[in-house]
Amino acid sequence: MPDEAARRILLLGIAAAGLVAGLLPVLLGRGAAEWLFTIGTLPVLAALLRDLWHGFRRGEFGLDLIAALSMGGALLLGESLAAAVVALMYAGGEFLEFRARQRARAEMTALLSRVPRSAMRHGAKGLEEVPLDAIAPGDRLLIARGAVVPVDGSIDAVAAVLDTSALTGEPLPQRIAQGEAAMSGSVNAGEAFDLLATRRAAESTYAGIVRLVEAAQASKAPMARLADRWSVWFLAFTVLLAGGAWIATGDAVRGLAVLVVATPCPLILAVPVAIIAGLSRAAGAGVLVKSGGALEAMARARVLLLDKTGTLTIGRARLAAILPENGVAEEELLRLAASLDQASGHVLAQALVEAATTRGLTLSTPIAVQEAPGEGIAGLVDDRQVAIGSATYVATTIGGPTPAAPPDQPPGAALVFIGVDGAPGGVLVFEDPIRPDAPAMLAGMRRAGIGRVVLLSGDAEAPAQAVGRALGLDSVVAGCTPEGKVAVVRAEGQAGPVMMIGDGVNDAPALAAAAIGIAMGARGAAASSEAADAVVLVDRLDRLAQAIRIARRTLHIARQSVIAGIGLSSAGMVAAALGHLTPVEGALLQEAIDVAVILNALRALRGDDDRAI
């Protein structure tokens, strides 16, 4: 990429230097001007011919052919000044287009950097740190608290608590019993445990996700210039008109004048200018769109696929209900439970303490604390015996009946049972609520042209369907693996260009496979941000609809600029064919057309008026 940038800057500098240097002898009355104009033109022409040849071998061609005919014809006919002007316009246009394409997505450095490079393995001499490639099925590994599980395996301990949200979208930590499978890429949210490796690193779940993202990104076509969609008929019209003028008059210079006026510089310049302006506007709204092609895909999107956890929902466990028993007051039950959970590193413990402090409760320091990883915690709070955890753990700890579970438990909710002084104390209900701005975002998306909205979730069927019903979505697909999400993206693509919104590592392959992938970067995984075509930099869903409106307005202005450029160039071509313009006059006219079209393209920098265009 740096070499390509240097090449384009060099060509632009040569073309400008050649034109300026050639004008000096003209002004001073010397005869070296033609040589200087030619020297400034030839490198640009050579680079253009090389690009045309590579494109022809791929079965591609476009309006750049007219620029090559203009420069080559002008040099052959002795119109070197016209050739130099065309070379400068072309090199400038190519440089601006390159700058627009430079905003393409970055490499997946964040996704790859999250993969652990080594692991702690139990050996004959104790623990030893080994590289991932050295891990074989059957090896026993130590997974420290907060560490990423490096390979697929099974729990070789009483239990483990794993945060699988980046892989499955499940917001609540999962208790994995001894002998059950643990996926690579999940994070140890509890105490350290041993893992019995069942696969090599290259064959594990997380490595598969990385490969999916790479394959999906590689399958995407490069950004095509909007102007090329008019290239076939405009190229044919130009060649026929130039050839007709030459044949009818016998004057090759007249045909050259047609080619010079037709040189598609306004088409090359105006589109990148409009796109860059649109990218700037979207960034100002808090949505970083990584390329002009992504902005165009956003404007054309008709199907919206959304992840649930962290996208439509808060993505963090929150206390939803307090259900006390045996005369324990709600506030006291919460205070006792939160006081004890200060000694726990469990994710739900953090949510519990946060709920208590938010209510202004004064927490006490627990003593005689005993925690069973993945099961629960017990201890003394103000001389009261408190136990928190699963129903079985609390019943065993208090030596009595289990606290009663609520009969109308919300789908996907997590229940925390509490025992107080040897008796059931009650139940705390945690859930992942719908984001308050989700309904307004969906309404704005539909106004912006989205016709179908589908929820994709790695979560269970019940909570996913509950969110779908609450938000009036068109379809819900639950229990999705990363591969399953990619399959849905491809299937939904038959109904129109697909926009995918997600925030976890499990969403990264689908984000890369969609026509436009958008990551919730404010709170999402870095891997999803790298795989996506656009990133929402602020924690505001409503910015997505605004970004679509900006994209649609930008595309409208870019298309308008292309049509205006072709129209003005066509009028100039006719004048040149009738003998009213010389090649140099045609080149200068083309410069005036460039200015007019670019000024129109710059309208994309103005504020979005919130109308769907």
Coordinates of C-alpha atoms in Angstrom, one line a residue:
M1 CA 0.0 0.0 0.0
P2 CA 2.8 2.5 0.7
D3 CA 4.4 1.7 -2.6
E4 CA 1.1 2.2 -4.4
A5 CA 0.6 5.6 -2.7
A6 CA 4.2 6.7 -3.6
R7 CA 3.7 5.6 -7.2
R8 CA 0.5 7.7 -7.6
I9 CA 2.0 10.7 -5.9
L10 CA 5.1 10.4 -8.2
L11 CA 2.9 10.2 -11.3
L12 CA 0.9 13.2 -10.2
G13 CA 4.1 15.2 -9.5
I14 CA 5.6 14.3 -12.9
A15 CA 2.5 15.3 -14.7
A16 CA 2.3 18.6 -12.9
A17 CA 6.0 19.3 -13.2
G18 CA 5.9 18.5 -16.9
L19 CA 3.0 20.8 -17.6
V20 CA 4.5 23.7 -15.5
A21 CA 8.0 23.2 -17.0
G22 CA 6.6 23.1 -20.5
L23 CA 4.7 26.3 -20.0
L24 CA 7.8 28.3 -19.1
P25 CA 9.5 27.8 -22.5
V26 CA 6.2 28.7 -24.2
L27 CA 6.1 32.0 -22.2
L28 CA 9.7 32.6 -22.9
G29 CA 9.4 31.8 -26.6
R30 CA 11.7 28.8 -26.6
G31 CA 11.1 25.5 -28.4
A32 CA 11.6 22.9 -25.6
A33 CA 8.0 23.0 -24.5
E34 CA 6.9 20.1 -26.6
W35 CA 9.6 17.9 -25.2
L36 CA 8.8 18.9 -21.6
F37 CA 5.1 18.3 -22.1
T38 CA 5.9 14.9 -23.6
I39 CA 8.2 13.9 -20.8
G40 CA 5.5 14.8 -18.3
T41 CA 2.9 12.8 -20.2
L42 CA 4.8 9.5 -21.0
P43 CA 5.1 8.1 -17.5
V44 CA 1.4 8.6 -16.8
L45 CA 0.5 7.1 -20.2
A46 CA 2.8 4.1 -19.6
A47 CA 1.3 3.5 -16.1
L48 CA -2.2 3.8 -17.6
L49 CA -1.4 1.3 -20.4
R50 CA -0.1 -1.2 -17.9
D51 CA -3.2 -0.9 -15.8
L52 CA -5.4 -1.3 -18.8
W53 CA -3.5 -4.4 -19.9
H54 CA -3.9 -6.0 -16.4
G55 CA -7.6 -5.2 -16.4
F56 CA -8.0 -6.6 -20.0
R57 CA -6.5 -9.9 -18.8
R58 CA -9.1 -10.0 -16.0
G59 CA -11.8 -9.3 -18.5
E60 CA -12.3 -5.7 -17.3
F61 CA -12.2 -2.4 -19.1
G62 CA -13.6 1.1 -18.4
L63 CA -13.4 4.7 -19.3
D64 CA -9.7 4.9 -18.6
L65 CA -9.3 3.7 -22.2
I66 CA -10.5 7.1 -23.4
A67 CA -7.8 8.8 -21.4
A68 CA -5.1 6.5 -23.0
L69 CA -6.5 7.3 -26.5
S70 CA -6.4 11.0 -25.7
M71 CA -2.9 11.1 -24.4
G72 CA -1.5 8.8 -27.1
G73 CA -3.4 10.5 -29.9
A74 CA -2.3 13.9 -28.8
L75 CA 1.3 13.0 -28.7
L76 CA 1.2 11.4 -32.1
L77 CA -0.5 14.4 -33.6
G78 CA 1.8 16.9 -32.0
E79 CA -0.7 18.3 -29.5
S80 CA 1.6 17.8 -26.6
L81 CA 0.1 20.6 -24.5
A82 CA -3.3 18.9 -24.7
A83 CA -1.6 15.6 -23.8
A84 CA 0.0 17.2 -20.7
V85 CA -3.3 18.7 -19.5
V86 CA -5.0 15.3 -19.9
A87 CA -2.2 13.5 -18.1
L88 CA -2.4 15.9 -15.1
M89 CA -6.2 15.5 -14.9
Y90 CA -5.9 11.7 -15.1
A91 CA -3.1 11.5 -12.5
G92 CA -5.0 13.8 -10.1
G93 CA -8.1 11.7 -10.5
E94 CA -6.3 8.5 -9.9
F95 CA -4.7 9.9 -6.8
L96 CA -8.0 11.0 -5.3
E97 CA -9.6 7.6 -6.1
F98 CA -6.7 5.8 -4.4
R99 CA -7.2 8.0 -1.3
A100 CA -10.8 6.9 -1.2
R101 CA -9.8 3.2 -1.5
Q102 CA -7.2 3.6 1.2
R103 CA -10.0 3.7 3.8
A104 CA -10.6 0.0 3.1
R105 CA -10.8 -2.3 6.1
A106 CA -7.7 -2.9 8.2
E107 CA -6.2 -6.4 8.6
M108 CA -7.6 -8.5 11.4
T109 CA -4.8 -7.7 13.8
A110 CA -7.2 -7.5 16.8
L111 CA -8.8 -10.9 16.1
L112 CA -5.5 -12.6 15.6
S113 CA -3.9 -10.8 18.6
R114 CA -6.6 -12.2 20.9
V115 CA -5.5 -15.8 20.1
P116 CA -3.1 -16.8 23.0
R117 CA 0.4 -17.7 21.8
S118 CA 1.2 -20.1 24.5
A119 CA -0.4 -22.2 27.3
M120 CA 0.5 -23.6 30.7
R121 CA 0.8 -27.5 30.4
H122 CA 1.1 -30.0 33.2
G123 CA 4.3 -32.0 32.6
A124 CA 6.5 -34.5 34.3
K125 CA 8.4 -31.7 36.0
G126 CA 5.3 -29.6 36.8
L127 CA 3.8 -26.7 34.9
E128 CA 5.6 -25.6 31.7
E129 CA 4.8 -22.8 29.2
V130 CA 4.5 -24.3 25.7
P131 CA 3.6 -22.7 22.3
L132 CA 0.1 -23.5 21.0
D133 CA 1.5 -25.6 18.2
A134 CA 3.0 -28.0 20.8
I135 CA -0.4 -28.8 22.4
A136 CA -1.7 -32.2 21.4
P137 CA -5.0 -34.0 22.3
G138 CA -4.8 -35.5 25.8
D139 CA -2.6 -32.7 27.2
R140 CA -3.7 -31.3 30.5
L141 CA -3.6 -27.4 30.6
L142 CA -4.0 -24.9 33.4
I143 CA -6.4 -22.1 32.5
A144 CA -5.9 -19.2 34.9
R145 CA -8.6 -16.7 35.9
G146 CA -9.3 -14.3 33.1
A147 CA -7.3 -16.4 30.5
V148 CA -8.6 -17.3 27.1
V149 CA -9.1 -21.0 26.5
P150 CA -6.4 -21.8 23.9
V151 CA -7.8 -25.0 22.4
D152 CA -11.0 -27.0 22.4
G153 CA -11.1 -29.4 25.4
S154 CA -13.1 -30.8 28.3
I155 CA -13.2 -29.6 31.9
D156 CA -10.8 -31.6 34.1
A157 CA -12.0 -30.1 37.4
V158 CA -15.2 -30.0 39.5
A159 CA -16.6 -27.2 37.4
A160 CA -15.6 -24.1 35.5
V161 CA -17.3 -20.8 34.8
L162 CA -16.7 -19.6 31.3
D163 CA -17.7 -16.3 29.5
T164 CA -18.7 -17.5 26.0
S165 CA -20.3 -14.2 25.0
A166 CA -17.7 -13.6 22.3
L167 CA -18.4 -17.0 20.7
T168 CA -22.1 -17.6 21.2
G169 CA -23.5 -14.2 22.1
E170 CA -24.8 -15.6 25.4
P171 CA -24.4 -12.6 27.8
L172 CA -24.4 -14.6 31.1
P173 CA -21.4 -16.8 32.1
Q174 CA -21.9 -20.5 31.8
R175 CA -21.1 -23.1 34.4
I176 CA -19.4 -26.0 32.7
A177 CA -19.4 -29.3 34.7
Q178 CA -16.5 -31.7 34.8
G179 CA -16.2 -33.7 31.6
E180 CA -18.2 -31.2 29.5
A181 CA -16.8 -29.5 26.5
A182 CA -15.2 -26.0 26.6
M183 CA -14.7 -24.0 23.4
S184 CA -11.5 -22.2 22.5
G185 CA -11.8 -18.5 22.6
S186 CA -14.0 -18.5 25.7
V187 CA -12.7 -16.7 28.8
N188 CA -12.3 -18.1 32.3
A189 CA -14.7 -16.0 34.4
G190 CA -14.1 -18.1 37.6
E191 CA -11.3 -19.8 39.4
A192 CA -8.4 -21.5 37.6
F193 CA -9.1 -25.0 36.3
D194 CA -7.6 -27.8 34.3
L195 CA -8.5 -28.4 30.7
L196 CA -8.0 -31.7 28.9
A197 CA -7.2 -30.8 25.3
T198 CA -9.3 -32.6 22.7
R199 CA -8.1 -30.8 19.5
R200 CA -5.0 -29.1 18.3
A201 CA -5.0 -25.3 18.1
A202 CA -5.3 -25.2 14.3
E203 CA -8.4 -27.4 14.5
S204 CA -10.2 -25.6 17.3
T205 CA -13.3 -23.4 17.3
Y206 CA -11.5 -20.1 17.5
A207 CA -9.1 -20.9 14.7
G208 CA -12.0 -21.8 12.6
I209 CA -13.6 -18.4 13.2
V210 CA -10.4 -16.7 12.1
R211 CA -10.4 -18.8 8.9
L212 CA -14.1 -17.9 8.3
V213 CA -13.4 -14.2 8.5
E214 CA -10.4 -14.5 6.2
A215 CA -12.3 -16.4 3.6
A216 CA -15.3 -14.1 3.7
Q217 CA -13.1 -11.0 3.3
A218 CA -11.2 -12.5 0.5
S219 CA -14.4 -13.4 -1.4
K220 CA -15.5 -9.7 -1.5
A221 CA -15.1 -7.9 -4.8
P222 CA -12.9 -4.8 -4.8
M223 CA -14.6 -1.4 -4.8
A224 CA -15.7 -0.5 -8.3
R225 CA -16.1 3.1 -9.4
L226 CA -19.6 4.2 -9.7
A227 CA -18.7 5.8 -13.1
D228 CA -17.8 2.5 -14.7
R229 CA -21.5 1.6 -14.8
W230 CA -21.9 4.1 -17.6
S231 CA -18.6 3.1 -19.3
V232 CA -19.8 0.8 -22.0
W233 CA -22.3 3.1 -23.8
F234 CA -20.2 6.2 -23.1
L235 CA -17.1 4.6 -24.5
A236 CA -18.9 3.4 -27.6
F237 CA -20.5 6.8 -28.1
T238 CA -17.1 8.6 -27.8
V239 CA -15.3 6.3 -30.2
L240 CA -18.1 6.5 -32.8
L241 CA -18.3 10.3 -32.5
A242 CA -14.5 10.8 -32.7
G243 CA -14.1 8.4 -35.6
G244 CA -17.1 9.9 -37.4
A245 CA -15.6 13.4 -37.1
W246 CA -12.3 12.2 -38.4
I247 CA -13.8 10.3 -41.3
A248 CA -16.3 13.1 -42.2
T249 CA -13.7 15.9 -42.2
G250 CA -10.4 14.0 -42.8
D251 CA -9.0 15.9 -39.8
A252 CA -7.6 13.6 -37.2
V253 CA -7.1 16.6 -34.8
R254 CA -10.9 17.1 -34.7
G255 CA -11.3 13.5 -33.7
L256 CA -8.6 14.0 -31.0
A257 CA -10.5 17.0 -29.7
V258 CA -13.6 14.8 -29.2
L259 CA -11.5 12.3 -27.2
V260 CA -9.9 15.0 -25.1
V261 CA -13.3 16.5 -24.1
A262 CA -14.6 13.0 -23.4
T263 CA -11.7 12.1 -21.1
P264 CA -13.7 11.0 -18.1
C265 CA -11.9 13.1 -15.5
P266 CA -15.1 14.5 -14.0
L267 CA -16.3 10.9 -13.5
I268 CA -13.0 9.9 -12.0
L269 CA -12.8 12.9 -9.7
A270 CA -16.4 13.6 -8.7
V271 CA -17.2 10.2 -7.4
P272 CA -14.3 9.9 -4.9
V273 CA -14.9 13.4 -3.7
A274 CA -18.5 12.7 -3.0
I275 CA -17.7 9.4 -1.3
I276 CA -15.0 10.9 0.9
A277 CA -17.4 13.7 1.9
G278 CA -20.0 11.0 2.8
L279 CA -17.4 9.1 4.8
S280 CA -16.6 12.3 6.7
R281 CA -20.3 13.0 7.4
A282 CA -20.8 9.4 8.6
A283 CA -17.8 9.6 10.9
G284 CA -19.2 12.9 12.3
A285 CA -22.3 11.0 13.2
G286 CA -20.3 8.4 15.1
V287 CA -20.2 5.7 12.3
L288 CA -16.8 4.9 10.8
V289 CA -17.3 3.5 7.3
K290 CA -14.1 2.0 6.1
S291 CA -14.4 2.4 2.3
G292 CA -16.4 4.0 -0.5
G293 CA -17.6 0.6 -1.5
A294 CA -19.0 0.0 2.0
L295 CA -20.8 3.3 1.9
E296 CA -22.4 2.4 -1.4
A297 CA -23.4 -1.0 -0.1
M298 CA -24.9 0.6 3.0
A299 CA -27.1 2.9 0.8
R300 CA -28.3 -0.2 -1.2
A301 CA -29.0 -2.5 1.8
R302 CA -32.6 -3.8 1.9
V303 CA -32.3 -6.7 4.5
L304 CA -31.1 -6.1 8.0
L305 CA -29.6 -8.9 10.2
L306 CA -28.9 -8.2 13.8
D307 CA -27.2 -10.0 16.6
K308 CA -29.1 -10.0 19.9
T309 CA -26.6 -9.7 22.8
G310 CA -24.9 -6.3 23.0
T311 CA -26.7 -5.1 19.8
L312 CA -30.4 -5.2 20.6
T313 CA -29.9 -5.9 24.3
I314 CA -27.7 -4.3 26.9
G315 CA -25.2 -7.1 26.8
R316 CA -24.8 -7.2 30.6
A317 CA -26.7 -9.0 33.3
R318 CA -29.0 -6.7 35.3
L319 CA -31.1 -7.3 38.3
A320 CA -34.7 -7.6 37.2
A321 CA -36.5 -8.8 40.2
I322 CA -36.1 -9.6 44.0
L323 CA -38.3 -12.4 45.3
P324 CA -37.8 -12.7 49.1
E325 CA -39.1 -15.6 51.3
N326 CA -39.6 -16.2 55.0
G327 CA -40.1 -12.6 55.9
V328 CA -36.8 -11.3 54.6
A329 CA -37.3 -7.8 53.2
E330 CA -36.3 -7.1 49.6
E331 CA -33.7 -4.4 50.5
E332 CA -32.2 -6.6 53.2
L333 CA -32.0 -9.7 51.0
L334 CA -30.2 -7.6 48.3
R335 CA -27.9 -6.1 50.9
L336 CA -26.9 -9.4 52.4
A337 CA -26.4 -11.0 49.0
A338 CA -24.3 -8.1 47.7
S339 CA -22.2 -7.9 50.8
L340 CA -21.2 -11.5 50.5
D341 CA -20.7 -11.3 46.7
Q342 CA -18.0 -8.6 47.2
A343 CA -15.7 -11.6 47.9
S344 CA -16.6 -13.2 44.6
G345 CA -15.1 -12.6 41.1
H346 CA -18.2 -14.1 39.4
V347 CA -19.7 -11.9 36.6
L348 CA -23.2 -12.0 38.3
A349 CA -21.6 -11.1 41.6
Q350 CA -20.4 -7.8 40.0
A351 CA -23.9 -7.1 38.6
L352 CA -25.3 -7.8 42.1
V353 CA -23.0 -5.5 43.9
E354 CA -23.6 -2.8 41.3
A355 CA -27.4 -3.1 41.8
A356 CA -27.0 -2.8 45.5
T357 CA -24.8 0.3 45.4
T358 CA -27.0 1.9 42.8
R359 CA -29.9 1.7 45.3
G360 CA -27.7 3.3 47.9
L361 CA -27.4 0.3 50.2
T362 CA -24.5 0.1 52.7
L363 CA -22.6 -3.1 52.3
S364 CA -20.9 -5.0 55.1
T365 CA -17.6 -6.9 55.0
P366 CA -18.2 -10.6 54.8
I367 CA -16.1 -13.1 56.9
A368 CA -15.5 -16.8 56.9
V369 CA -16.1 -16.9 53.2
Q370 CA -16.0 -20.2 51.3
E371 CA -16.5 -20.3 47.5
A372 CA -17.2 -23.3 45.4
P373 CA -16.2 -22.4 41.8
G374 CA -19.2 -22.6 39.5
E375 CA -21.6 -23.5 42.4
G376 CA -21.8 -20.6 44.9
I377 CA -20.4 -18.8 47.9
A378 CA -21.2 -18.8 51.6
G379 CA -20.1 -16.7 54.6
L380 CA -21.1 -14.5 57.5
V381 CA -22.5 -11.0 56.9
D382 CA -23.3 -9.1 60.2
D383 CA -23.3 -12.5 62.1
R384 CA -25.9 -13.9 59.6
Q385 CA -25.1 -17.0 57.7
V386 CA -25.6 -16.3 54.0
A387 CA -25.3 -18.6 51.0
I388 CA -25.7 -17.6 47.3
G389 CA -25.6 -19.7 44.2
S390 CA -27.4 -22.5 42.4
A391 CA -30.5 -24.1 43.9
T392 CA -28.6 -27.3 44.8
Y393 CA -25.7 -25.4 46.4
V394 CA -27.9 -23.3 48.6
A395 CA -30.1 -26.3 49.6
T396 CA -26.9 -28.3 50.5
T397 CA -25.3 -25.3 52.4
I398 CA -28.4 -24.4 54.5
G399 CA -29.3 -28.1 55.0
G400 CA -32.9 -27.3 54.2
P401 CA -35.4 -26.8 51.3
T402 CA -34.5 -25.0 48.1
P403 CA -35.8 -21.4 47.6
A404 CA -38.8 -21.5 45.3
A405 CA -38.1 -20.6 41.6
P406 CA -40.6 -18.0 40.2
P407 CA -43.4 -19.6 38.2
D408 CA -43.3 -16.9 35.4
Q409 CA -39.5 -16.8 34.9
P410 CA -38.6 -14.5 32.0
P411 CA -37.1 -16.4 29.0
G412 CA -33.3 -16.5 29.2
A413 CA -33.2 -15.1 32.8
A414 CA -30.6 -16.3 35.3
L415 CA -31.7 -17.2 38.8
V416 CA -29.5 -16.7 41.9
F417 CA -30.8 -18.5 45.0
I418 CA -30.1 -17.2 48.5
G419 CA -30.2 -18.9 51.8
V420 CA -30.2 -16.9 55.1
D421 CA -29.6 -18.4 58.6
G422 CA -30.3 -21.9 57.5
A423 CA -33.6 -21.2 55.6
P424 CA -34.5 -20.1 52.0
G425 CA -34.1 -16.4 51.8
G426 CA -35.3 -15.8 48.2
V427 CA -34.4 -15.6 44.6
L428 CA -32.8 -12.8 42.5
V429 CA -33.7 -12.7 38.8
F430 CA -31.1 -11.4 36.3
E431 CA -31.8 -10.7 32.7
D432 CA -30.3 -9.0 29.7
P433 CA -32.8 -6.2 28.8
I434 CA -33.6 -4.8 25.4
R435 CA -31.8 -1.5 24.7
P436 CA -34.1 1.4 25.2
D437 CA -33.1 2.9 21.8
A438 CA -33.6 -0.3 19.8
P439 CA -37.3 0.4 18.8
A440 CA -36.4 3.8 17.5
M441 CA -33.4 2.5 15.6
L442 CA -35.5 -0.2 13.9
A443 CA -38.2 2.3 13.0
G444 CA -35.5 4.6 11.5
M445 CA -34.0 1.7 9.5
R446 CA -37.4 0.9 8.0
R447 CA -37.9 4.5 7.0
A448 CA -34.4 4.6 5.5
G449 CA -35.4 1.7 3.1
I450 CA -34.8 -1.5 5.0
G451 CA -37.6 -3.9 4.1
R452 CA -36.8 -7.0 6.2
V453 CA -35.3 -7.3 9.7
V454 CA -34.0 -10.7 11.0
L455 CA -32.6 -11.5 14.4
L456 CA -29.6 -13.9 14.5
S457 CA -28.5 -15.1 17.9
G458 CA -26.3 -17.8 19.4
D459 CA -28.7 -17.6 22.4
A460 CA -31.4 -20.1 23.2
E461 CA -34.7 -20.1 21.3
A462 CA -36.9 -18.7 24.1
P463 CA -35.0 -15.5 24.9
A464 CA -34.3 -14.8 21.2
Q465 CA -38.0 -15.2 20.3
A466 CA -39.0 -13.0 23.2
V467 CA -36.8 -10.2 21.9
G468 CA -38.1 -10.7 18.4
R469 CA -41.8 -10.4 19.5
A470 CA -41.1 -7.4 21.6
L471 CA -39.5 -5.5 18.7
G472 CA -41.8 -6.8 15.9
L473 CA -39.0 -8.4 13.9
D474 CA -39.8 -10.3 10.7
S475 CA -37.9 -13.4 11.6
V476 CA -35.8 -14.9 14.4
V477 CA -33.0 -17.5 14.1
A478 CA -31.7 -18.8 17.4
G479 CA -28.9 -21.1 18.4
C480 CA -26.7 -19.9 15.6
T481 CA -23.1 -20.9 15.3
P482 CA -20.6 -18.6 13.5
E483 CA -21.0 -20.9 10.5
G484 CA -24.8 -20.8 10.8
K485 CA -24.8 -17.0 10.8
V486 CA -22.8 -16.9 7.6
A487 CA -25.3 -19.4 6.0
V488 CA -28.2 -17.1 6.9
V489 CA -26.4 -14.1 5.5
R490 CA -26.0 -15.9 2.2
A491 CA -29.6 -17.1 2.2
E492 CA -31.1 -13.7 3.0
G493 CA -28.9 -12.2 0.3
Q494 CA -31.4 -13.5 -2.3
A495 CA -33.9 -10.9 -1.1
G496 CA -31.5 -8.0 -1.5
P497 CA -28.2 -6.6 -0.3
V498 CA -27.7 -7.7 3.4
M499 CA -26.6 -5.4 6.2
M500 CA -25.3 -7.4 9.3
I501 CA -24.9 -5.7 12.7
G502 CA -23.1 -7.5 15.5
D503 CA -20.6 -7.0 18.3
G504 CA -19.0 -10.3 19.2
V505 CA -16.2 -12.5 17.8
N506 CA -18.9 -15.0 16.8
D507 CA -20.4 -12.3 14.5
A508 CA -17.1 -11.6 12.7
P509 CA -17.6 -14.1 9.9
A510 CA -21.1 -13.0 9.2
L511 CA -20.0 -9.3 9.3
A512 CA -17.4 -10.1 6.7
A513 CA -19.7 -12.1 4.5
A514 CA -22.5 -9.6 4.4
A515 CA -22.7 -6.9 1.7
I516 CA -22.2 -4.4 4.5
G517 CA -21.1 -5.5 8.0
I518 CA -21.5 -3.1 10.9
A519 CA -19.9 -3.6 14.3
M520 CA -20.9 -2.1 17.6
G521 CA -17.4 -0.9 18.3
A522 CA -18.2 1.1 21.4
R523 CA -18.7 -2.0 23.5
G524 CA -18.2 -4.9 21.0
A525 CA -15.2 -7.2 20.5
A526 CA -12.3 -5.8 18.6
A527 CA -12.4 -8.7 16.2
S528 CA -15.9 -7.8 15.0
S529 CA -14.7 -4.2 14.4
E530 CA -11.8 -5.4 12.3
A531 CA -14.0 -7.8 10.2
A532 CA -16.8 -5.2 9.7
D533 CA -17.1 -2.7 6.9
A534 CA -18.3 0.0 9.3
V535 CA -18.0 0.5 13.1
V536 CA -20.4 2.4 15.3
L537 CA -18.0 4.4 17.5
V538 CA -20.6 5.6 20.0
D539 CA -23.1 3.6 22.0
R540 CA -26.1 4.9 20.1
L541 CA -28.1 2.6 17.8
D542 CA -30.0 5.6 16.3
R543 CA -26.8 6.6 14.5
L544 CA -27.2 3.6 12.2
A545 CA -30.3 5.0 10.5
Q546 CA -28.6 8.3 10.2
A547 CA -25.6 6.7 8.6
I548 CA -27.9 5.0 6.0
R549 CA -29.5 8.3 5.2
I550 CA -26.1 9.9 4.7
A551 CA -25.0 7.0 2.5
R552 CA -28.1 7.2 0.4
R553 CA -27.7 11.0 0.0
T554 CA -24.0 10.6 -0.9
L555 CA -24.8 8.0 -3.5
H556 CA -27.5 10.2 -5.0
I557 CA -25.0 13.1 -5.2
A558 CA -22.3 10.9 -6.7
R559 CA -24.7 9.6 -9.3
Q560 CA -25.9 13.1 -10.1
S561 CA -22.3 14.2 -10.5
V562 CA -21.6 11.3 -12.9
I563 CA -24.7 12.1 -15.0
A564 CA -23.8 15.8 -15.0
G565 CA -20.2 15.1 -16.0
I566 CA -21.3 12.8 -18.9
G567 CA -23.9 15.3 -20.0
L568 CA -21.5 18.3 -20.1
S569 CA -18.7 16.2 -21.7
S570 CA -21.2 15.0 -24.3
A571 CA -22.1 18.6 -25.2
G572 CA -18.4 19.5 -25.4
M573 CA -17.8 16.4 -27.6
V574 CA -20.4 17.5 -30.1
A575 CA -19.0 21.0 -30.2
A576 CA -15.5 19.5 -30.8
A577 CA -16.8 17.2 -33.6
L578 CA -18.3 20.3 -35.3
G579 CA -14.9 22.0 -35.2
H580 CA -15.7 24.6 -32.5
L581 CA -13.0 23.3 -30.1
T582 CA -9.3 22.6 -30.5
P583 CA -7.7 19.8 -28.4
V584 CA -6.2 22.4 -26.0
E585 CA -9.6 24.2 -25.7
G586 CA -11.3 20.9 -25.2
A587 CA -8.8 20.1 -22.4
L588 CA -9.5 23.5 -20.7
L589 CA -13.2 23.0 -21.1
Q590 CA -12.8 19.6 -19.4
E591 CA -11.1 21.3 -16.5
A592 CA -14.1 23.7 -16.2
I593 CA -16.4 20.7 -16.2
D594 CA -14.2 19.1 -13.5
V595 CA -14.6 22.1 -11.2
A596 CA -18.4 22.2 -11.7
V597 CA -18.8 18.5 -11.0
I598 CA -16.5 18.5 -8.0
L599 CA -18.3 21.5 -6.5
N600 CA -21.5 19.5 -6.8
A601 CA -19.9 16.5 -5.3
L602 CA -18.8 18.6 -2.3
R603 CA -22.5 19.0 -1.4
A604 CA -22.2 15.7 0.3
L605 CA -20.3 17.5 3.1
R606 CA -23.4 19.4 4.1
G607 CA -25.6 18.3 6.9
D608 CA -27.9 15.4 6.4
D609 CA -31.5 16.6 6.1
D610 CA -32.9 13.3 7.5
R611 CA -34.9 12.5 4.3
A612 CA -34.6 9.1 2.7
I613 CA -33.4 9.7 -0.8

